Amino acid sequence: MDQLNFHHLRYFWAVARKGGVRKAAEALNVSQPAISAQLRSLEESLGEKLFKRKGRGIALTDAGRLALGYADEIFAAGRELVTSFKHLPGAQKVLKFNVGMTDALSKQIAFELLKPAFQFRIPTHIVCRQGELAPLVHQLRTHRLDIVLSDEPASSSLKMKVYNHRLGRSGVTFCAAPPLATKLRRNFPRCLHNAPALLPSENMGSRIALETWFDSESIRPRVVAEFEDATLMMVAASQGEWGFTAIPTAVSAATLKHYGLKVIARVDGCGSDYYAITTERRVKHPVAAAITGNNHAEFFS
């Protein structure tokens, strides 16, 4: 197959998304036999069956699921192309801004970093996606994202040429439910040794920073649970004496109040840097440039 017939692909995509030939025909205002013929042509050109019989209906084959993933990306790119041309001089200005955020990034910090996008001088349509750093950087390189926000820099091991723009640094606030916090305030930081702890999971940047600080203080807490979801970690910490936890000091006031937690101690020497990752050293997208060029010092202080 030298070329893909996108007309055939559109019919396949409609059938897969609508759940059947009849519904797709109604949506596209064409006959069912016409759609069936287009599907057969696409399957012949790909050399694979895309649908199989399931009861009275049809279901995607493994090849069909793979094709659907590509079709989703292709037609999403088409919609973005149309949107981009609306940004040309003389058209109504609405900027599209695709931002990726790592799962580990505090959502309160992410929102603060995104404020320049919400306050931008031109109306902006912001699309936020979450995931692990490596897949997000790949989407950045394929121009599906304009920027990635993270609490760790993109590593050279990713073998993708990107630039890390440091936005600021936040120390850590150790906290716990009131009874446990009262106990652990005495003789800090030694009080944390063998104390029950609710910590970020080992694959997260904030956990690496904590472990480095624990080692420097010769402290080894007793890890009760590890979390990739910071909200779940806060809920667990608020439920009693299950364990202390650690949160970015930059957003500690709101977090402590919301979950009823109390401060054990604040440590500036233990914390995380926050980055905007782009494909350019000098950022061209105006909204991304507003984020990387904004002075976030007041927030992080």
PDB file of C-alpha atoms in Angstrom:
ATOM      1  CA  MET A   1       0.000   0.000   0.000  1.00  0.00           C
ATOM      2  CA  ASP A   2       1.648   3.226  -1.171  1.00  0.00           C
ATOM      3  CA  GLN A   3      -1.035   5.643  -0.006  1.00  0.00           C
ATOM      4  CA  LEU A   4      -3.820   5.545   2.547  1.00  0.00           C
ATOM      5  CA  ASN A   5      -7.320   6.434   1.384  1.00  0.00           C
ATOM      6  CA  PHE A   6      -8.458   8.827   4.112  1.00  0.00           C
ATOM      7  CA  HIS A   7     -12.034   8.691   2.829  1.00  0.00           C
ATOM      8  CA  HIS A   8     -12.105   4.961   3.597  1.00  0.00           C
ATOM      9  CA  LEU A   9     -10.445   5.632   6.956  1.00  0.00           C
ATOM     10  CA  ARG A  10     -13.117   8.207   7.840  1.00  0.00           C
ATOM     11  CA  TYR A  11     -15.858   5.635   7.235  1.00  0.00           C
ATOM     12  CA  PHE A  12     -14.005   3.043   9.321  1.00  0.00           C
ATOM     13  CA  TRP A  13     -13.544   5.604  12.121  1.00  0.00           C
ATOM     14  CA  ALA A  14     -17.255   6.477  12.099  1.00  0.00           C
ATOM     15  CA  VAL A  15     -18.292   2.800  12.296  1.00  0.00           C
ATOM     16  CA  ALA A  16     -15.859   2.131  15.158  1.00  0.00           C
ATOM     17  CA  ARG A  17     -16.903   5.203  17.116  1.00  0.00           C
ATOM     18  CA  LYS A  18     -20.648   4.906  16.468  1.00  0.00           C
ATOM     19  CA  GLY A  19     -20.676   1.183  17.227  1.00  0.00           C
ATOM     20  CA  GLY A  20     -22.047  -0.120  13.938  1.00  0.00           C
ATOM     21  CA  VAL A  21     -22.626   0.420  10.219  1.00  0.00           C
ATOM     22  CA  ARG A  22     -26.226   1.606  10.584  1.00  0.00           C
ATOM     23  CA  LYS A  23     -25.433   4.353  13.093  1.00  0.00           C
ATOM     24  CA  ALA A  24     -22.419   5.455  11.065  1.00  0.00           C
ATOM     25  CA  ALA A  25     -24.530   5.611   7.909  1.00  0.00           C
ATOM     26  CA  GLU A  26     -27.086   7.803   9.672  1.00  0.00           C
ATOM     27  CA  ALA A  27     -24.379  10.114  11.017  1.00  0.00           C
ATOM     28  CA  LEU A  28     -22.630  10.448   7.632  1.00  0.00           C
ATOM     29  CA  ASN A  29     -25.893  10.550   5.658  1.00  0.00           C
ATOM     30  CA  VAL A  30     -24.833   7.745   3.295  1.00  0.00           C
ATOM     31  CA  SER A  31     -26.179   4.256   2.622  1.00  0.00           C
ATOM     32  CA  GLN A  32     -25.098   1.233   4.641  1.00  0.00           C
ATOM     33  CA  PRO A  33     -23.923  -0.672   1.508  1.00  0.00           C
ATOM     34  CA  ALA A  34     -21.674   2.297   0.622  1.00  0.00           C
ATOM     35  CA  ILE A  35     -20.021   2.169   4.043  1.00  0.00           C
ATOM     36  CA  SER A  36     -19.627  -1.611   3.890  1.00  0.00           C
ATOM     37  CA  ALA A  37     -17.938  -1.316   0.487  1.00  0.00           C
ATOM     38  CA  GLN A  38     -15.531   1.333   1.791  1.00  0.00           C
ATOM     39  CA  LEU A  39     -14.658  -0.852   4.781  1.00  0.00           C
ATOM     40  CA  ARG A  40     -13.882  -3.817   2.521  1.00  0.00           C
ATOM     41  CA  SER A  41     -11.620  -1.617   0.412  1.00  0.00           C
ATOM     42  CA  LEU A  42      -9.748  -0.398   3.486  1.00  0.00           C
ATOM     43  CA  GLU A  43      -9.313  -3.947   4.832  1.00  0.00           C
ATOM     44  CA  GLU A  44      -7.998  -5.092   1.442  1.00  0.00           C
ATOM     45  CA  SER A  45      -5.500  -2.224   1.282  1.00  0.00           C
ATOM     46  CA  LEU A  46      -4.284  -2.905   4.838  1.00  0.00           C
ATOM     47  CA  GLY A  47      -4.308  -6.674   4.422  1.00  0.00           C
ATOM     48  CA  GLU A  48      -6.109  -7.150   7.744  1.00  0.00           C
ATOM     49  CA  LYS A  49      -9.663  -7.663   8.991  1.00  0.00           C
ATOM     50  CA  LEU A  50     -10.688  -4.664  11.111  1.00  0.00           C
ATOM     51  CA  PHE A  51     -14.016  -5.969  12.429  1.00  0.00           C
ATOM     52  CA  LYS A  52     -15.376  -9.344  13.495  1.00  0.00           C
ATOM     53  CA  ARG A  53     -18.858 -10.591  14.225  1.00  0.00           C
ATOM     54  CA  LYS A  54     -19.975 -10.441  17.870  1.00  0.00           C
ATOM     55  CA  GLY A  55     -23.507 -11.624  18.518  1.00  0.00           C
ATOM     56  CA  ARG A  56     -25.788  -9.547  16.304  1.00  0.00           C
ATOM     57  CA  GLY A  57     -23.249  -6.771  16.010  1.00  0.00           C
ATOM     58  CA  ILE A  58     -19.591  -6.257  15.224  1.00  0.00           C
ATOM     59  CA  ALA A  59     -16.455  -5.661  17.288  1.00  0.00           C
ATOM     60  CA  LEU A  60     -12.957  -4.454  16.512  1.00  0.00           C
ATOM     61  CA  THR A  61     -10.209  -6.986  15.916  1.00  0.00           C
ATOM     62  CA  ASP A  62      -6.718  -6.390  17.325  1.00  0.00           C
ATOM     63  CA  ALA A  63      -5.786  -4.833  13.986  1.00  0.00           C
ATOM     64  CA  GLY A  64      -8.942  -2.723  14.160  1.00  0.00           C
ATOM     65  CA  ARG A  65      -8.030  -1.371  17.593  1.00  0.00           C
ATOM     66  CA  LEU A  66      -4.585  -0.446  16.298  1.00  0.00           C
ATOM     67  CA  ALA A  67      -6.092   1.284  13.259  1.00  0.00           C
ATOM     68  CA  LEU A  68      -8.561   3.161  15.456  1.00  0.00           C
ATOM     69  CA  GLY A  69      -5.732   4.586  17.551  1.00  0.00           C
ATOM     70  CA  TYR A  70      -4.067   5.954  14.447  1.00  0.00           C
ATOM     71  CA  ALA A  71      -7.373   7.240  13.085  1.00  0.00           C
ATOM     72  CA  ASP A  72      -8.053   9.131  16.320  1.00  0.00           C
ATOM     73  CA  GLU A  73      -4.661  10.855  16.022  1.00  0.00           C
ATOM     74  CA  ILE A  74      -5.082  11.608  12.308  1.00  0.00           C
ATOM     75  CA  PHE A  75      -8.497  13.233  12.649  1.00  0.00           C
ATOM     76  CA  ALA A  76      -7.477  15.092  15.809  1.00  0.00           C
ATOM     77  CA  ALA A  77      -4.572  16.543  13.825  1.00  0.00           C
ATOM     78  CA  GLY A  78      -7.009  17.521  11.087  1.00  0.00           C
ATOM     79  CA  ARG A  79      -9.170  19.411  13.569  1.00  0.00           C
ATOM     80  CA  GLU A  80      -6.086  21.193  14.905  1.00  0.00           C
ATOM     81  CA  LEU A  81      -5.104  22.138  11.345  1.00  0.00           C
ATOM     82  CA  VAL A  82      -8.475  23.816  10.789  1.00  0.00           C
ATOM     83  CA  THR A  83      -8.195  25.573  14.152  1.00  0.00           C
ATOM     84  CA  SER A  84      -4.678  26.801  13.339  1.00  0.00           C
ATOM     85  CA  PHE A  85      -5.831  28.462  10.116  1.00  0.00           C
ATOM     86  CA  LYS A  86      -8.412  30.368  12.109  1.00  0.00           C
ATOM     87  CA  HIS A  87      -5.458  32.058  13.836  1.00  0.00           C
ATOM     88  CA  LEU A  88      -4.215  33.656  10.620  1.00  0.00           C
ATOM     89  CA  PRO A  89      -4.355  37.490  10.324  1.00  0.00           C
ATOM     90  CA  GLY A  90      -7.891  38.670   9.746  1.00  0.00           C
ATOM     91  CA  ALA A  91      -9.451  35.669  11.501  1.00  0.00           C
ATOM     92  CA  GLN A  92     -10.831  35.715  14.998  1.00  0.00           C
ATOM     93  CA  LYS A  93      -7.880  35.092  17.321  1.00  0.00           C
ATOM     94  CA  VAL A  94      -8.261  32.007  19.525  1.00  0.00           C
ATOM     95  CA  LEU A  95      -4.962  30.363  20.391  1.00  0.00           C
ATOM     96  CA  LYS A  96      -4.797  26.588  20.894  1.00  0.00           C
ATOM     97  CA  PHE A  97      -2.471  25.597  23.724  1.00  0.00           C
ATOM     98  CA  ASN A  98      -1.750  21.923  24.419  1.00  0.00           C
ATOM     99  CA  VAL A  99      -0.032  21.347  27.752  1.00  0.00           C
ATOM    100  CA  GLY A 100       1.156  18.071  29.270  1.00  0.00           C
ATOM    101  CA  MET A 101       1.528  17.580  33.011  1.00  0.00           C
ATOM    102  CA  THR A 102       3.271  14.676  34.690  1.00  0.00           C
ATOM    103  CA  ASP A 103       1.112  12.558  36.991  1.00  0.00           C
ATOM    104  CA  ALA A 104       3.404  13.358  39.915  1.00  0.00           C
ATOM    105  CA  LEU A 105       3.098  17.129  39.560  1.00  0.00           C
ATOM    106  CA  SER A 106       1.036  18.810  42.280  1.00  0.00           C
ATOM    107  CA  LYS A 107      -2.136  20.001  40.571  1.00  0.00           C
ATOM    108  CA  GLN A 108      -2.163  23.155  42.713  1.00  0.00           C
ATOM    109  CA  ILE A 109       1.342  24.007  41.522  1.00  0.00           C
ATOM    110  CA  ALA A 110       0.400  23.109  37.949  1.00  0.00           C
ATOM    111  CA  PHE A 111      -2.516  25.555  38.079  1.00  0.00           C
ATOM    112  CA  GLU A 112      -0.275  28.333  39.403  1.00  0.00           C
ATOM    113  CA  LEU A 113       2.206  27.716  36.598  1.00  0.00           C
ATOM    114  CA  LEU A 114      -0.662  27.781  34.082  1.00  0.00           C
ATOM    115  CA  LYS A 115      -2.067  31.119  35.250  1.00  0.00           C
ATOM    116  CA  PRO A 116      -0.306  33.082  32.473  1.00  0.00           C
ATOM    117  CA  ALA A 117      -2.232  30.937  29.976  1.00  0.00           C
ATOM    118  CA  PHE A 118      -5.577  31.757  31.589  1.00  0.00           C
ATOM    119  CA  GLN A 119      -4.625  35.436  31.790  1.00  0.00           C
ATOM    120  CA  PHE A 120      -3.203  35.675  28.262  1.00  0.00           C
ATOM    121  CA  ARG A 121      -4.079  38.761  26.233  1.00  0.00           C
ATOM    122  CA  ILE A 122      -5.594  36.698  23.409  1.00  0.00           C
ATOM    123  CA  PRO A 123      -8.466  34.232  24.082  1.00  0.00           C
ATOM    124  CA  THR A 124      -6.856  30.829  24.540  1.00  0.00           C
ATOM    125  CA  HIS A 125      -8.241  27.304  24.294  1.00  0.00           C
ATOM    126  CA  ILE A 126      -6.210  25.265  26.792  1.00  0.00           C
ATOM    127  CA  VAL A 127      -6.067  21.470  26.529  1.00  0.00           C
ATOM    128  CA  CYS A 128      -4.428  19.689  29.505  1.00  0.00           C
ATOM    129  CA  ARG A 129      -3.148  16.122  29.293  1.00  0.00           C
ATOM    130  CA  GLN A 130      -1.558  14.007  32.034  1.00  0.00           C
ATOM    131  CA  GLY A 131       0.834  11.090  31.900  1.00  0.00           C
ATOM    132  CA  GLU A 132       4.347   9.875  32.554  1.00  0.00           C
ATOM    133  CA  LEU A 133       7.234  12.087  31.525  1.00  0.00           C
ATOM    134  CA  ALA A 134       8.660   9.999  28.659  1.00  0.00           C
ATOM    135  CA  PRO A 135       5.369   9.639  26.698  1.00  0.00           C
ATOM    136  CA  LEU A 136       4.613  13.338  27.233  1.00  0.00           C
ATOM    137  CA  VAL A 137       8.035  14.331  25.874  1.00  0.00           C
ATOM    138  CA  HIS A 138       7.381  12.102  22.854  1.00  0.00           C
ATOM    139  CA  GLN A 139       4.103  13.959  22.246  1.00  0.00           C
ATOM    140  CA  LEU A 140       6.044  17.209  22.593  1.00  0.00           C
ATOM    141  CA  ARG A 141       8.505  16.092  19.917  1.00  0.00           C
ATOM    142  CA  THR A 142       5.653  15.115  17.567  1.00  0.00           C
ATOM    143  CA  HIS A 143       4.031  18.547  18.092  1.00  0.00           C
ATOM    144  CA  ARG A 144       0.956  17.184  19.828  1.00  0.00           C
ATOM    145  CA  LEU A 145       1.946  19.219  22.899  1.00  0.00           C
ATOM    146  CA  ASP A 146       3.307  22.756  23.119  1.00  0.00           C
ATOM    147  CA  ILE A 147       4.845  22.402  26.578  1.00  0.00           C
ATOM    148  CA  VAL A 148       5.249  19.858  29.399  1.00  0.00           C
ATOM    149  CA  LEU A 149       5.160  20.841  33.083  1.00  0.00           C
ATOM    150  CA  SER A 150       7.058  18.562  35.453  1.00  0.00           C
ATOM    151  CA  ASP A 151       8.695  18.321  38.884  1.00  0.00           C
ATOM    152  CA  GLU A 152      11.774  16.768  37.261  1.00  0.00           C
ATOM    153  CA  PRO A 153      13.783  17.666  34.152  1.00  0.00           C
ATOM    154  CA  ALA A 154      13.663  15.636  30.974  1.00  0.00           C
ATOM    155  CA  SER A 155      16.642  13.297  31.081  1.00  0.00           C
ATOM    156  CA  SER A 156      19.185  12.956  28.279  1.00  0.00           C
ATOM    157  CA  SER A 157      18.428   9.220  28.424  1.00  0.00           C
ATOM    158  CA  LEU A 158      15.156   9.956  26.602  1.00  0.00           C
ATOM    159  CA  LYS A 159      17.291  10.602  23.495  1.00  0.00           C
ATOM    160  CA  MET A 160      15.085  13.486  22.435  1.00  0.00           C
ATOM    161  CA  LYS A 161      16.385  17.024  22.046  1.00  0.00           C
ATOM    162  CA  VAL A 162      14.304  19.139  24.397  1.00  0.00           C
ATOM    163  CA  TYR A 163      15.036  22.039  26.742  1.00  0.00           C
ATOM    164  CA  ASN A 164      14.330  22.252  30.474  1.00  0.00           C
ATOM    165  CA  HIS A 165      13.263  25.713  31.660  1.00  0.00           C
ATOM    166  CA  ARG A 166      13.493  25.912  35.457  1.00  0.00           C
ATOM    167  CA  LEU A 167      10.472  27.799  36.829  1.00  0.00           C
ATOM    168  CA  GLY A 168      11.183  27.658  40.560  1.00  0.00           C
ATOM    169  CA  ARG A 169      11.781  25.530  43.604  1.00  0.00           C
ATOM    170  CA  SER A 170       9.642  24.631  46.600  1.00  0.00           C
ATOM    171  CA  GLY A 171      10.794  23.278  49.920  1.00  0.00           C
ATOM    172  CA  VAL A 172       8.890  20.569  51.768  1.00  0.00           C
ATOM    173  CA  THR A 173       6.441  20.764  54.644  1.00  0.00           C
ATOM    174  CA  PHE A 174       6.226  17.632  56.783  1.00  0.00           C
ATOM    175  CA  CYS A 175       2.737  17.277  58.192  1.00  0.00           C
ATOM    176  CA  ALA A 176       0.290  14.835  59.761  1.00  0.00           C
ATOM    177  CA  ALA A 177      -3.086  14.599  61.463  1.00  0.00           C
ATOM    178  CA  PRO A 178      -3.068  16.745  64.649  1.00  0.00           C
ATOM    179  CA  PRO A 179      -2.322  14.000  67.259  1.00  0.00           C
ATOM    180  CA  LEU A 180       0.586  12.559  65.294  1.00  0.00           C
ATOM    181  CA  ALA A 181       1.919  15.992  64.337  1.00  0.00           C
ATOM    182  CA  THR A 182       2.077  16.985  68.016  1.00  0.00           C
ATOM    183  CA  LYS A 183       4.141  13.876  68.815  1.00  0.00           C
ATOM    184  CA  LEU A 184       6.520  14.315  65.876  1.00  0.00           C
ATOM    185  CA  ARG A 185       7.291  18.002  66.465  1.00  0.00           C
ATOM    186  CA  ARG A 186       9.534  17.015  69.367  1.00  0.00           C
ATOM    187  CA  ASN A 187      13.203  16.503  68.498  1.00  0.00           C
ATOM    188  CA  PHE A 188      12.774  17.084  64.755  1.00  0.00           C
ATOM    189  CA  PRO A 189      14.140  15.615  62.521  1.00  0.00           C
ATOM    190  CA  ARG A 190      15.169  12.583  64.610  1.00  0.00           C
ATOM    191  CA  CYS A 191      11.506  12.094  65.496  1.00  0.00           C
ATOM    192  CA  LEU A 192      10.912  10.913  61.914  1.00  0.00           C
ATOM    193  CA  HIS A 193      13.250   7.933  62.310  1.00  0.00           C
ATOM    194  CA  ASN A 194      11.124   4.762  62.319  1.00  0.00           C
ATOM    195  CA  ALA A 195       7.958   6.903  62.359  1.00  0.00           C
ATOM    196  CA  PRO A 196       5.079   5.722  60.118  1.00  0.00           C
ATOM    197  CA  ALA A 197       5.240   7.484  56.747  1.00  0.00           C
ATOM    198  CA  LEU A 198       2.909   7.947  53.794  1.00  0.00           C
ATOM    199  CA  LEU A 199       5.170   8.834  50.865  1.00  0.00           C
ATOM    200  CA  PRO A 200       5.075   9.361  47.094  1.00  0.00           C
ATOM    201  CA  SER A 201       5.932   6.233  45.110  1.00  0.00           C
ATOM    202  CA  GLU A 202       9.563   5.526  44.291  1.00  0.00           C
ATOM    203  CA  ASN A 203       9.271   6.517  40.624  1.00  0.00           C
ATOM    204  CA  MET A 204       8.352  10.117  41.478  1.00  0.00           C
ATOM    205  CA  GLY A 205      10.781  13.019  41.634  1.00  0.00           C
ATOM    206  CA  SER A 206       9.523  14.203  45.016  1.00  0.00           C
ATOM    207  CA  ARG A 207      10.298  10.777  46.542  1.00  0.00           C
ATOM    208  CA  ILE A 208      13.862  10.930  45.270  1.00  0.00           C
ATOM    209  CA  ALA A 209      14.305  14.341  46.931  1.00  0.00           C
ATOM    210  CA  LEU A 210      12.897  12.989  50.206  1.00  0.00           C
ATOM    211  CA  GLU A 211      15.135   9.916  50.171  1.00  0.00           C
ATOM    212  CA  THR A 212      18.193  12.094  49.557  1.00  0.00           C
ATOM    213  CA  TRP A 213      17.309  14.264  52.545  1.00  0.00           C
ATOM    214  CA  PHE A 214      16.533  11.258  54.772  1.00  0.00           C
ATOM    215  CA  ASP A 215      19.959   9.823  53.929  1.00  0.00           C
ATOM    216  CA  SER A 216      21.693  13.120  54.724  1.00  0.00           C
ATOM    217  CA  GLU A 217      20.038  13.151  58.165  1.00  0.00           C
ATOM    218  CA  SER A 218      20.569   9.397  58.773  1.00  0.00           C
ATOM    219  CA  ILE A 219      16.815   8.958  59.069  1.00  0.00           C
ATOM    220  CA  ARG A 220      14.864   5.910  57.969  1.00  0.00           C
ATOM    221  CA  PRO A 221      11.088   6.263  58.404  1.00  0.00           C
ATOM    222  CA  ARG A 222       8.842   3.207  58.402  1.00  0.00           C
ATOM    223  CA  VAL A 223       6.996   3.424  55.083  1.00  0.00           C
ATOM    224  CA  VAL A 224       3.384   2.365  55.611  1.00  0.00           C
ATOM    225  CA  ALA A 225       2.144   3.180  52.101  1.00  0.00           C
ATOM    226  CA  GLU A 226       3.300   4.706  48.810  1.00  0.00           C
ATOM    227  CA  PHE A 227       1.116   6.726  46.441  1.00  0.00           C
ATOM    228  CA  GLU A 228       1.204   7.966  42.864  1.00  0.00           C
ATOM    229  CA  ASP A 229      -1.928  10.007  43.582  1.00  0.00           C
ATOM    230  CA  ALA A 230      -1.152  12.950  45.886  1.00  0.00           C
ATOM    231  CA  THR A 231      -4.838  13.474  46.716  1.00  0.00           C
ATOM    232  CA  LEU A 232      -5.205   9.908  47.986  1.00  0.00           C
ATOM    233  CA  MET A 233      -2.035  10.360  50.038  1.00  0.00           C
ATOM    234  CA  MET A 234      -3.494  13.487  51.681  1.00  0.00           C
ATOM    235  CA  VAL A 235      -6.770  11.716  52.443  1.00  0.00           C
ATOM    236  CA  ALA A 236      -4.886   8.837  54.073  1.00  0.00           C
ATOM    237  CA  ALA A 237      -2.759  11.241  56.138  1.00  0.00           C
ATOM    238  CA  SER A 238      -5.863  13.058  57.382  1.00  0.00           C
ATOM    239  CA  GLN A 239      -7.472   9.906  58.774  1.00  0.00           C
ATOM    240  CA  GLY A 240      -5.468   9.637  62.003  1.00  0.00           C
ATOM    241  CA  GLU A 241      -2.081   8.319  63.022  1.00  0.00           C
ATOM    242  CA  TRP A 242      -1.413   6.133  59.977  1.00  0.00           C
ATOM    243  CA  GLY A 243       1.616   8.216  59.097  1.00  0.00           C
ATOM    244  CA  PHE A 244       3.182  11.592  58.392  1.00  0.00           C
ATOM    245  CA  THR A 245       3.564  12.871  54.850  1.00  0.00           C
ATOM    246  CA  ALA A 246       5.322  15.624  52.932  1.00  0.00           C
ATOM    247  CA  ILE A 247       3.880  18.309  50.632  1.00  0.00           C
ATOM    248  CA  PRO A 248       5.368  21.209  48.642  1.00  0.00           C
ATOM    249  CA  THR A 249       5.627  24.243  50.921  1.00  0.00           C
ATOM    250  CA  ALA A 250       4.487  26.513  48.079  1.00  0.00           C
ATOM    251  CA  VAL A 251       0.946  25.107  48.343  1.00  0.00           C
ATOM    252  CA  SER A 252       1.020  23.931  51.948  1.00  0.00           C
ATOM    253  CA  ALA A 253      -1.348  26.562  53.394  1.00  0.00           C
ATOM    254  CA  ALA A 254      -4.312  25.523  51.251  1.00  0.00           C
ATOM    255  CA  THR A 255      -3.524  21.790  51.522  1.00  0.00           C
ATOM    256  CA  LEU A 256      -3.185  21.803  55.314  1.00  0.00           C
ATOM    257  CA  LYS A 257      -6.465  23.669  55.724  1.00  0.00           C
ATOM    258  CA  HIS A 258      -8.362  21.467  53.268  1.00  0.00           C
ATOM    259  CA  TYR A 259      -7.291  18.146  54.829  1.00  0.00           C
ATOM    260  CA  GLY A 260      -7.099  19.269  58.464  1.00  0.00           C
ATOM    261  CA  LEU A 261      -3.393  18.500  58.724  1.00  0.00           C
ATOM    262  CA  LYS A 262      -0.877  20.206  61.025  1.00  0.00           C
ATOM    263  CA  VAL A 263       2.721  21.203  60.366  1.00  0.00           C
ATOM    264  CA  ILE A 264       5.520  19.122  61.868  1.00  0.00           C
ATOM    265  CA  ALA A 265       8.307  21.193  60.302  1.00  0.00           C
ATOM    266  CA  ARG A 266       9.235  22.990  57.096  1.00  0.00           C
ATOM    267  CA  VAL A 267      12.527  22.151  55.392  1.00  0.00           C
ATOM    268  CA  ASP A 268      13.805  24.382  52.591  1.00  0.00           C
ATOM    269  CA  GLY A 269      16.760  22.100  51.923  1.00  0.00           C
ATOM    270  CA  CYS A 270      14.476  19.237  50.893  1.00  0.00           C
ATOM    271  CA  GLY A 271      12.296  19.918  47.914  1.00  0.00           C
ATOM    272  CA  SER A 272      11.798  19.832  44.173  1.00  0.00           C
ATOM    273  CA  ASP A 273      12.548  22.040  41.207  1.00  0.00           C
ATOM    274  CA  TYR A 274       9.750  22.630  38.706  1.00  0.00           C
ATOM    275  CA  TYR A 275      10.278  22.763  34.969  1.00  0.00           C
ATOM    276  CA  ALA A 276       8.641  23.687  31.710  1.00  0.00           C
ATOM    277  CA  ILE A 277       9.965  21.413  28.960  1.00  0.00           C
ATOM    278  CA  THR A 278       9.896  22.567  25.331  1.00  0.00           C
ATOM    279  CA  THR A 279      11.468  21.646  22.000  1.00  0.00           C
ATOM    280  CA  GLU A 280      13.011  25.118  21.679  1.00  0.00           C
ATOM    281  CA  ARG A 281      15.531  27.028  23.736  1.00  0.00           C
ATOM    282  CA  ARG A 282      13.812  30.267  22.724  1.00  0.00           C
ATOM    283  CA  VAL A 283      10.132  29.427  23.031  1.00  0.00           C
ATOM    284  CA  LYS A 284       8.004  30.595  20.089  1.00  0.00           C
ATOM    285  CA  HIS A 285       4.468  29.670  21.115  1.00  0.00           C
ATOM    286  CA  PRO A 286       3.247  32.882  22.771  1.00  0.00           C
ATOM    287  CA  VAL A 287       1.434  31.182  25.653  1.00  0.00           C
ATOM    288  CA  ALA A 288       4.321  28.802  26.366  1.00  0.00           C
ATOM    289  CA  ALA A 289       6.648  31.811  26.273  1.00  0.00           C
ATOM    290  CA  ALA A 290       4.425  33.583  28.815  1.00  0.00           C
ATOM    291  CA  ILE A 291       4.809  30.624  31.187  1.00  0.00           C
ATOM    292  CA  THR A 292       8.567  30.205  30.789  1.00  0.00           C
ATOM    293  CA  GLY A 293       9.163  33.958  30.891  1.00  0.00           C
ATOM    294  CA  ASN A 294       6.927  34.656  33.865  1.00  0.00           C
ATOM    295  CA  ASN A 295       8.579  35.404  37.214  1.00  0.00           C
ATOM    296  CA  HIS A 296       7.194  32.706  39.527  1.00  0.00           C
ATOM    297  CA  ALA A 297       9.472  33.726  42.419  1.00  0.00           C
ATOM    298  CA  GLU A 298       6.677  35.212  44.514  1.00  0.00           C
ATOM    299  CA  PHE A 299       4.627  32.033  44.345  1.00  0.00           C
ATOM    300  CA  PHE A 300       7.537  29.732  45.209  1.00  0.00           C
ATOM    301  CA  SER A 301       8.697  32.010  48.034  1.00  0.00           C
TER     302      SER A 301
END
